[in-house]
Amino acid sequence: MIDESCVFCQIVAGTLPSEIVCRDEHFVAFRDIAPKASTHLLIVPRSHVCDLDQWVDEKGSSDSMLAFVRQVGRDLGVSGRYRLITNVGSAAGQVVFHLHWHMLAGDDLPGF
Ligand code: AMP
């Protein structure tokens, strides 16, 4: 399903410009527009799902998405030295309500 008002659906569809770094049939990885580390990617499913809880409710697990995340880490050369975050709900800081993992890496990675 696609939500035409969703910025990440627009990026996946190619109607909103972005720097896509990896993609497959189900997932897309692109650079965050306001990076918080030298490598800051967003990894999203092509289908519009609002957050991780909804994804797991619908798919039963996040295994396939995390396998893609791992491959992105390999492709970007950050395997073994990245941070992965997903915000679920506005109280946790979620601003874009299309499931996304933040993949952060680099010598400038802020403390957590
Ligand atoms: P969150 O607070 O987890 O919902 O994170 C949303 C992220 O999306 C933020 O880090 C934003 O910088 C990023 N973002 C918003 N719009 C765009 C865009 N058009 N292209 C790339 N990243 C975006």
PDB file of C-alpha atoms and ligand atoms in Angstrom:
ATOM      1  CA  MET A   1       0.000   0.000   0.000  1.00  0.00           C
ATOM      2  CA  ILE A   2       1.178   3.534  -0.787  1.00  0.00           C
ATOM      3  CA  ASP A   3       0.155   6.783   0.956  1.00  0.00           C
ATOM      4  CA  GLU A   4       0.622   9.582  -1.570  1.00  0.00           C
ATOM      5  CA  SER A   5       0.849  12.182   1.214  1.00  0.00           C
ATOM      6  CA  CYS A   6       3.766  10.347   2.880  1.00  0.00           C
ATOM      7  CA  VAL A   7       7.254  11.737   2.116  1.00  0.00           C
ATOM      8  CA  PHE A   8       8.901   8.318   2.337  1.00  0.00           C
ATOM      9  CA  CYS A   9       6.318   6.802  -0.033  1.00  0.00           C
ATOM     10  CA  GLN A  10       7.164   9.670  -2.413  1.00  0.00           C
ATOM     11  CA  ILE A  11      10.894   8.866  -2.115  1.00  0.00           C
ATOM     12  CA  VAL A  12      10.227   5.173  -2.757  1.00  0.00           C
ATOM     13  CA  ALA A  13       8.097   6.096  -5.792  1.00  0.00           C
ATOM     14  CA  GLY A  14      10.784   8.479  -7.084  1.00  0.00           C
ATOM     15  CA  THR A  15       8.503  11.518  -7.046  1.00  0.00           C
ATOM     16  CA  LEU A  16      10.540  13.196  -4.262  1.00  0.00           C
ATOM     17  CA  PRO A  17      14.313  13.436  -4.825  1.00  0.00           C
ATOM     18  CA  SER A  18      16.615  11.589  -2.444  1.00  0.00           C
ATOM     19  CA  GLU A  19      19.997   9.898  -2.450  1.00  0.00           C
ATOM     20  CA  ILE A  20      19.087   6.222  -2.600  1.00  0.00           C
ATOM     21  CA  VAL A  21      22.019   3.956  -1.717  1.00  0.00           C
ATOM     22  CA  CYS A  22      20.469   0.442  -1.775  1.00  0.00           C
ATOM     23  CA  ARG A  23      17.183  -1.077  -2.807  1.00  0.00           C
ATOM     24  CA  ASP A  24      15.546  -4.421  -3.414  1.00  0.00           C
ATOM     25  CA  GLU A  25      12.039  -5.635  -4.140  1.00  0.00           C
ATOM     26  CA  HIS A  26      10.770  -4.814  -0.636  1.00  0.00           C
ATOM     27  CA  PHE A  27      13.056  -2.185   0.944  1.00  0.00           C
ATOM     28  CA  VAL A  28      14.896   1.048   0.117  1.00  0.00           C
ATOM     29  CA  ALA A  29      17.803   2.777   1.898  1.00  0.00           C
ATOM     30  CA  PHE A  30      18.503   6.482   1.348  1.00  0.00           C
ATOM     31  CA  ARG A  31      20.482   9.250   3.056  1.00  0.00           C
ATOM     32  CA  ASP A  32      18.822  11.273   5.802  1.00  0.00           C
ATOM     33  CA  ILE A  33      18.294  14.883   4.711  1.00  0.00           C
ATOM     34  CA  ALA A  34      19.567  16.159   8.098  1.00  0.00           C
ATOM     35  CA  PRO A  35      22.349  13.691   8.990  1.00  0.00           C
ATOM     36  CA  LYS A  36      23.334  13.268  12.643  1.00  0.00           C
ATOM     37  CA  ALA A  37      26.552  11.368  11.783  1.00  0.00           C
ATOM     38  CA  SER A  38      28.796  11.129   8.720  1.00  0.00           C
ATOM     39  CA  THR A  39      26.779   8.090   7.657  1.00  0.00           C
ATOM     40  CA  HIS A  40      23.077   8.464   8.405  1.00  0.00           C
ATOM     41  CA  LEU A  41      20.758   6.327   6.339  1.00  0.00           C
ATOM     42  CA  LEU A  42      17.055   5.676   6.555  1.00  0.00           C
ATOM     43  CA  ILE A  43      15.901   2.175   5.680  1.00  0.00           C
ATOM     44  CA  VAL A  44      12.234   1.805   4.814  1.00  0.00           C
ATOM     45  CA  PRO A  45       9.819  -0.782   3.444  1.00  0.00           C
ATOM     46  CA  ARG A  46       8.329   0.044   0.056  1.00  0.00           C
ATOM     47  CA  SER A  47       4.842  -0.495   1.464  1.00  0.00           C
ATOM     48  CA  HIS A  48       3.378   2.138   3.764  1.00  0.00           C
ATOM     49  CA  VAL A  49       3.407   0.859   7.332  1.00  0.00           C
ATOM     50  CA  CYS A  50       3.435   3.459  10.100  1.00  0.00           C
ATOM     51  CA  ASP A  51       5.926   1.879  12.500  1.00  0.00           C
ATOM     52  CA  LEU A  52       7.712  -1.278  13.643  1.00  0.00           C
ATOM     53  CA  ASP A  53       4.800  -2.433  15.788  1.00  0.00           C
ATOM     54  CA  GLN A  54       2.432  -2.348  12.818  1.00  0.00           C
ATOM     55  CA  TRP A  55       5.039  -4.108  10.655  1.00  0.00           C
ATOM     56  CA  VAL A  56       5.436  -6.989  13.116  1.00  0.00           C
ATOM     57  CA  ASP A  57       1.663  -7.171  13.613  1.00  0.00           C
ATOM     58  CA  GLU A  58       1.242  -7.597   9.851  1.00  0.00           C
ATOM     59  CA  LYS A  59       4.334  -9.661   8.949  1.00  0.00           C
ATOM     60  CA  GLY A  60       4.865 -11.650  12.143  1.00  0.00           C
ATOM     61  CA  SER A  61       8.528 -10.609  12.457  1.00  0.00           C
ATOM     62  CA  SER A  62      11.087  -8.030  11.372  1.00  0.00           C
ATOM     63  CA  ASP A  63      13.576 -10.653  10.155  1.00  0.00           C
ATOM     64  CA  SER A  64      13.400  -9.833   6.449  1.00  0.00           C
ATOM     65  CA  MET A  65      13.849  -6.126   7.067  1.00  0.00           C
ATOM     66  CA  LEU A  66      16.785  -6.698   9.418  1.00  0.00           C
ATOM     67  CA  ALA A  67      18.425  -8.954   6.833  1.00  0.00           C
ATOM     68  CA  PHE A  68      18.199  -6.045   4.395  1.00  0.00           C
ATOM     69  CA  VAL A  69      19.608  -3.674   7.049  1.00  0.00           C
ATOM     70  CA  ARG A  70      22.579  -6.013   7.479  1.00  0.00           C
ATOM     71  CA  GLN A  71      23.180  -6.054   3.736  1.00  0.00           C
ATOM     72  CA  VAL A  72      23.049  -2.244   3.624  1.00  0.00           C
ATOM     73  CA  GLY A  73      25.720  -2.170   6.337  1.00  0.00           C
ATOM     74  CA  ARG A  74      27.900  -4.449   4.217  1.00  0.00           C
ATOM     75  CA  ASP A  75      27.306  -2.457   1.035  1.00  0.00           C
ATOM     76  CA  LEU A  76      28.135   0.837   2.792  1.00  0.00           C
ATOM     77  CA  GLY A  77      31.237  -0.647   4.455  1.00  0.00           C
ATOM     78  CA  VAL A  78      30.021  -0.056   8.019  1.00  0.00           C
ATOM     79  CA  SER A  79      29.441  -3.656   9.126  1.00  0.00           C
ATOM     80  CA  GLY A  80      30.311  -4.096  12.785  1.00  0.00           C
ATOM     81  CA  ARG A  81      30.301  -0.369  13.571  1.00  0.00           C
ATOM     82  CA  TYR A  82      26.845   1.085  13.187  1.00  0.00           C
ATOM     83  CA  ARG A  83      23.910   2.110  15.387  1.00  0.00           C
ATOM     84  CA  LEU A  84      20.338   1.186  14.513  1.00  0.00           C
ATOM     85  CA  ILE A  85      17.337   3.084  15.887  1.00  0.00           C
ATOM     86  CA  THR A  86      13.659   3.097  15.083  1.00  0.00           C
ATOM     87  CA  ASN A  87      11.264   5.477  16.789  1.00  0.00           C
ATOM     88  CA  VAL A  88       7.768   4.152  17.475  1.00  0.00           C
ATOM     89  CA  GLY A  89       5.271   6.912  18.168  1.00  0.00           C
ATOM     90  CA  SER A  90       5.554  10.655  18.593  1.00  0.00           C
ATOM     91  CA  ALA A  91       6.378  10.297  22.301  1.00  0.00           C
ATOM     92  CA  ALA A  92       9.549   8.453  21.241  1.00  0.00           C
ATOM     93  CA  GLY A  93      10.419  11.129  18.668  1.00  0.00           C
ATOM     94  CA  GLN A  94       8.846   9.674  15.533  1.00  0.00           C
ATOM     95  CA  VAL A  95       8.085  12.470  13.075  1.00  0.00           C
ATOM     96  CA  VAL A  96       7.586  10.573   9.810  1.00  0.00           C
ATOM     97  CA  PHE A  97       4.950   7.886  10.205  1.00  0.00           C
ATOM     98  CA  HIS A  98       6.353   5.421   7.712  1.00  0.00           C
ATOM     99  CA  LEU A  99       8.483   2.720   9.358  1.00  0.00           C
ATOM    100  CA  HIS A 100      12.181   3.552   9.102  1.00  0.00           C
ATOM    101  CA  TRP A 101      15.399   2.405  10.712  1.00  0.00           C
ATOM    102  CA  HIS A 102      18.066   5.046  11.246  1.00  0.00           C
ATOM    103  CA  MET A 103      21.490   3.560  10.467  1.00  0.00           C
ATOM    104  CA  LEU A 104      24.222   5.787  11.907  1.00  0.00           C
ATOM    105  CA  ALA A 105      27.968   5.301  11.631  1.00  0.00           C
ATOM    106  CA  GLY A 106      31.174   7.276  11.666  1.00  0.00           C
ATOM    107  CA  ASP A 107      33.818   8.682  13.978  1.00  0.00           C
ATOM    108  CA  ASP A 108      31.438  11.517  14.849  1.00  0.00           C
ATOM    109  CA  LEU A 109      28.690   9.216  16.164  1.00  0.00           C
ATOM    110  CA  PRO A 110      27.088  11.093  19.040  1.00  0.00           C
ATOM    111  CA  GLY A 111      26.816   9.445  22.451  1.00  0.00           C
ATOM    112  CA  PHE A 112      23.565   7.723  23.335  1.00  0.00           C
TER     113      PHE A 112
HETATM  114  P1  AMP B   1      11.937  10.190  12.941  1.00  0.00           P
HETATM  115  O1  AMP B   1      12.078  11.308  13.934  1.00  0.00           O
HETATM  116  O2  AMP B   1      12.450   8.879  13.458  1.00  0.00           O
HETATM  117  O3  AMP B   1      10.547  10.093  12.362  1.00  0.00           O
HETATM  118  O4  AMP B   1      12.938  10.550  11.768  1.00  0.00           O
HETATM  119  C1  AMP B   1      12.560  11.146  10.578  1.00  0.00           C
HETATM  120  C2  AMP B   1      13.811  11.404   9.804  1.00  0.00           C
HETATM  121  O5  AMP B   1      13.465  11.665   8.459  1.00  0.00           O
HETATM  122  C3  AMP B   1      14.609  12.631  10.296  1.00  0.00           C
HETATM  123  O6  AMP B   1      15.931  12.229  10.648  1.00  0.00           O
HETATM  124  C4  AMP B   1      14.604  13.564   9.079  1.00  0.00           C
HETATM  125  O7  AMP B   1      15.810  14.270   8.924  1.00  0.00           O
HETATM  126  C5  AMP B   1      14.357  12.599   7.942  1.00  0.00           C
HETATM  127  N1  AMP B   1      13.737  13.159   6.738  1.00  0.00           N
HETATM  128  C6  AMP B   1      12.594  13.887   6.669  1.00  0.00           C
HETATM  129  N2  AMP B   1      12.308  14.194   5.384  1.00  0.00           N
HETATM  130  C7  AMP B   1      13.296  13.647   4.631  1.00  0.00           C
HETATM  131  C8  AMP B   1      13.567  13.611   3.235  1.00  0.00           C
HETATM  132  N3  AMP B   1      12.768  14.215   2.334  1.00  0.00           N
HETATM  133  N4  AMP B   1      14.669  12.953   2.803  1.00  0.00           N
HETATM  134  C9  AMP B   1      15.482  12.338   3.689  1.00  0.00           C
HETATM  135  N5  AMP B   1      15.278  12.327   5.022  1.00  0.00           N
HETATM  136  C10 AMP B   1      14.195  12.965   5.497  1.00  0.00           C
END
